[in-house]
């Protein structure tokens, strides 16, 4: 018969991991770090957090063993400690989507109406390099540099309206971003279609490709 105190200590370790996940800002930081290593300052800007607040959240994740650090001069860079951390975040989303009714309402409120066509990863990979499809990465440049689909063109969403001329006329465009719950590809497809172009969005993104290994990412560490 197991020792009750030892069992409680074991479950306390499990609970510590759950506690680290129990904050929406920390979940957003995990989502960002699933794209690749980032500095504290970059993470704070991307998550709309004060640098001190961001650092405190990252410290909590570090204590839980979910992120690691490296120093480059005066700057500190954070990374996920493994793809299993990204998978844990993805599974948390799936459980919430499947068992919390308000999650779907929140998803629709954030991503908007289902007015764009989704492309499966299998189809997207088949179109890479076919000469007719432009695979468009609409994430910020730092995320693209950390890892992107081979041959993908990077035009961040906030620059897209001013750079439409860089996209070839008549091309079939497939936009992708961070993952299934990322709004960037949705908004990119809407913008491009409103300009008379033919655009769809990838069903999955970098988070899903990272944890499933379904797509090779150039530049990924």
Coordinates of C-alpha atoms in Angstrom, one line a residue, residues 3-220:
X3 CA 2.3 6.0 1.5
X4 CA -0.4 8.7 1.5
X5 CA 2.0 11.5 2.2
X6 CA 4.2 10.5 -0.7
X7 CA 1.2 10.2 -3.0
X8 CA 0.1 13.7 -2.0
X9 CA 3.5 15.1 -2.7
X10 CA 3.4 13.5 -6.2
X11 CA 0.0 14.9 -7.0
X12 CA 1.3 18.3 -5.7
X13 CA 3.9 18.2 -8.4
X14 CA 1.2 17.6 -11.0
X15 CA -0.8 20.4 -9.5
X16 CA 2.1 22.8 -9.8
X17 CA 2.1 22.3 -13.6
X18 CA -1.6 23.0 -13.7
X19 CA -1.2 26.1 -11.6
X20 CA 1.4 27.5 -14.0
X21 CA -1.2 27.1 -16.8
X22 CA -4.0 28.8 -14.9
X23 CA -3.4 32.3 -16.2
X24 CA -4.4 33.5 -19.7
X25 CA -1.3 35.7 -20.1
X26 CA 0.9 32.7 -19.4
X27 CA -1.0 30.6 -22.0
X28 CA -0.5 33.4 -24.5
X29 CA 3.2 33.4 -23.8
X30 CA 3.4 29.6 -24.4
X31 CA 1.5 30.1 -27.6
X32 CA 4.1 32.7 -28.7
X33 CA 7.0 30.6 -27.6
X34 CA 5.7 27.7 -29.6
X35 CA 6.7 29.8 -32.7
X36 CA 10.3 29.9 -31.5
X37 CA 12.6 31.5 -28.9
X38 CA 11.9 35.1 -28.0
X39 CA 13.4 37.8 -25.9
X40 CA 11.5 39.1 -22.8
X41 CA 11.0 42.5 -24.5
X42 CA 9.7 40.9 -27.7
X43 CA 7.3 38.7 -25.7
X44 CA 6.1 41.6 -23.7
X45 CA 5.3 43.6 -26.8
X46 CA 3.6 40.7 -28.5
X47 CA 1.4 39.9 -25.5
X48 CA 0.7 43.6 -24.7
X49 CA 2.3 43.2 -21.2
X50 CA 4.6 45.4 -19.2
X51 CA 8.2 43.9 -19.3
X52 CA 8.1 43.4 -15.5
X53 CA 4.8 41.6 -15.6
X54 CA 5.9 39.5 -18.5
X55 CA 9.1 38.5 -16.7
X56 CA 7.1 37.5 -13.6
X57 CA 4.9 35.2 -15.7
X58 CA 7.9 33.7 -17.5
X59 CA 9.5 33.1 -14.1
X60 CA 6.4 31.1 -13.1
X61 CA 6.6 29.0 -16.2
X62 CA 10.3 28.5 -15.7
X63 CA 9.8 27.3 -12.1
X64 CA 7.3 24.8 -13.5
X65 CA 9.9 23.5 -15.9
X66 CA 8.1 24.7 -19.1
X67 CA 10.5 27.3 -20.3
X68 CA 14.3 27.7 -20.3
X69 CA 16.5 30.8 -20.7
X70 CA 19.7 31.8 -22.4
X71 CA 21.4 35.1 -22.2
X72 CA 22.8 37.1 -25.2
X73 CA 24.6 40.1 -23.8
X74 CA 22.1 42.0 -21.7
X75 CA 19.0 40.3 -23.3
X76 CA 17.4 37.2 -22.0
X77 CA 15.7 34.8 -24.4
X78 CA 13.1 32.2 -23.5
X79 CA 12.3 28.9 -25.2
X80 CA 9.9 26.0 -24.5
X81 CA 11.7 23.2 -22.8
X82 CA 10.2 20.7 -25.3
X83 CA 7.6 20.0 -27.8
X84 CA 5.6 18.2 -25.1
X85 CA 5.0 21.6 -23.5
X86 CA 3.5 22.9 -26.8
X87 CA 1.4 19.7 -27.0
X88 CA 0.1 20.2 -23.5
X89 CA -1.0 23.7 -24.4
X90 CA -2.7 22.4 -27.6
X91 CA -4.4 19.6 -25.6
X92 CA -5.7 22.2 -23.1
X93 CA -7.3 24.1 -26.0
X94 CA -8.9 20.9 -27.3
X95 CA -10.4 20.0 -23.9
X96 CA -11.7 23.5 -23.4
X97 CA -13.2 23.4 -26.9
X98 CA -14.9 20.1 -26.3
X99 CA -16.2 20.5 -22.8
X100 CA -16.7 24.2 -22.1
X101 CA -19.7 25.6 -24.1
X102 CA -18.5 29.2 -23.9
X103 CA -15.2 28.4 -25.6
X104 CA -16.8 28.1 -29.0
X105 CA -18.5 31.5 -28.5
X106 CA -15.2 33.0 -27.5
X107 CA -13.5 31.4 -30.5
X108 CA -16.1 32.8 -32.9
X109 CA -15.9 36.3 -31.3
X110 CA -12.1 36.3 -31.8
X111 CA -11.7 34.6 -35.1
X112 CA -14.8 36.1 -36.7
X113 CA -17.3 34.4 -39.0
X114 CA -16.5 31.3 -41.0
X115 CA -16.2 33.3 -44.2
X116 CA -12.9 31.9 -45.3
X117 CA -12.0 28.6 -46.8
X118 CA -9.6 26.3 -44.9
X119 CA -6.9 24.2 -46.5
X120 CA -5.7 21.0 -44.9
X121 CA -2.0 20.5 -44.1
X122 CA -1.9 17.7 -46.6
X123 CA -3.2 19.9 -49.4
X124 CA -1.0 22.8 -48.4
X125 CA 2.2 20.7 -48.5
X126 CA 1.2 19.3 -51.9
X127 CA 1.0 22.8 -53.2
X128 CA 4.4 23.9 -51.9
X129 CA 6.6 24.7 -54.9
X130 CA 4.0 23.9 -57.5
X131 CA 4.5 27.2 -59.2
X132 CA 0.9 28.2 -59.0
X133 CA 0.4 28.7 -55.2
X134 CA 1.8 31.4 -53.0
X135 CA 2.2 30.1 -49.5
X136 CA 2.0 33.3 -47.4
X137 CA 3.3 33.5 -43.8
X138 CA 1.5 36.4 -42.2
X139 CA 3.3 36.2 -38.8
X140 CA 5.8 38.8 -37.6
X141 CA 9.2 38.5 -39.1
X142 CA 10.8 37.3 -35.9
X143 CA 8.5 34.3 -35.9
X144 CA 9.1 33.6 -39.6
X145 CA 12.8 33.6 -39.0
X146 CA 12.5 31.1 -36.1
X147 CA 10.8 28.6 -38.4
X148 CA 8.6 28.6 -41.5
X149 CA 7.4 26.4 -44.3
X150 CA 10.0 26.0 -47.1
X151 CA 9.3 28.5 -49.8
X152 CA 6.8 30.5 -47.8
X153 CA 6.7 34.2 -48.4
X154 CA 6.6 36.4 -45.3
X155 CA 4.4 39.5 -45.3
X156 CA 3.2 40.3 -41.8
X157 CA -0.5 41.0 -41.6
X158 CA 0.0 44.6 -40.5
X159 CA 2.1 45.2 -43.7
X160 CA -0.1 43.2 -46.1
X161 CA -2.4 46.0 -47.3
X162 CA 0.6 48.1 -48.3
X163 CA 2.4 45.2 -50.0
X164 CA -0.3 43.6 -52.2
X165 CA 1.7 44.4 -55.3
X166 CA 4.4 41.9 -54.2
X167 CA 1.9 39.1 -54.7
X168 CA 1.7 37.8 -58.3
X169 CA -1.6 38.5 -60.1
X170 CA -3.8 35.4 -60.5
X171 CA -2.0 33.4 -57.9
X172 CA -3.8 31.0 -55.6
X173 CA -2.7 32.3 -52.1
X174 CA -2.8 30.2 -48.9
X175 CA -2.1 32.2 -45.8
X176 CA -0.9 30.6 -42.5
X177 CA 0.0 31.8 -39.1
X178 CA 0.5 30.4 -35.6
X179 CA -2.2 27.8 -35.4
X180 CA -5.9 27.0 -35.3
X181 CA -6.7 29.7 -32.9
X182 CA -4.7 32.4 -34.6
X183 CA -6.7 35.2 -36.3
X184 CA -3.9 36.4 -38.6
X185 CA -4.5 34.0 -41.4
X186 CA -8.3 34.6 -41.2
X187 CA -7.8 38.3 -41.5
X188 CA -5.3 38.0 -44.3
X189 CA -7.6 35.8 -46.4
X190 CA -10.4 38.3 -45.8
X191 CA -8.3 41.2 -46.9
X192 CA -6.9 39.5 -50.0
X193 CA -10.3 38.3 -51.1
X194 CA -11.7 41.8 -50.6
X195 CA -9.0 43.0 -53.0
X196 CA -10.1 40.6 -55.7
X197 CA -7.5 38.0 -55.1
X198 CA -8.0 34.3 -54.6
X199 CA -7.0 33.5 -51.0
X200 CA -7.6 30.7 -48.5
X201 CA -6.2 30.0 -45.1
X202 CA -4.3 27.0 -43.7
X203 CA -6.4 24.9 -41.3
X204 CA -3.4 24.4 -39.0
X205 CA -0.4 26.4 -38.3
X206 CA 3.1 26.3 -36.8
X207 CA 2.0 25.1 -33.4
X208 CA 0.2 22.0 -34.9
X209 CA 3.0 21.3 -37.3
X210 CA 5.6 21.5 -34.5
X211 CA 3.9 19.0 -32.3
X212 CA 2.8 16.5 -35.0
X213 CA 5.9 16.8 -37.2
X214 CA 3.5 16.9 -40.2
X215 CA 5.5 19.7 -41.9
X216 CA 9.2 20.6 -42.0
X217 CA 10.0 24.1 -40.8
X218 CA 13.0 25.9 -42.3
X219 CA 15.0 27.9 -39.8
X220 CA 13.6 26.0 -36.8

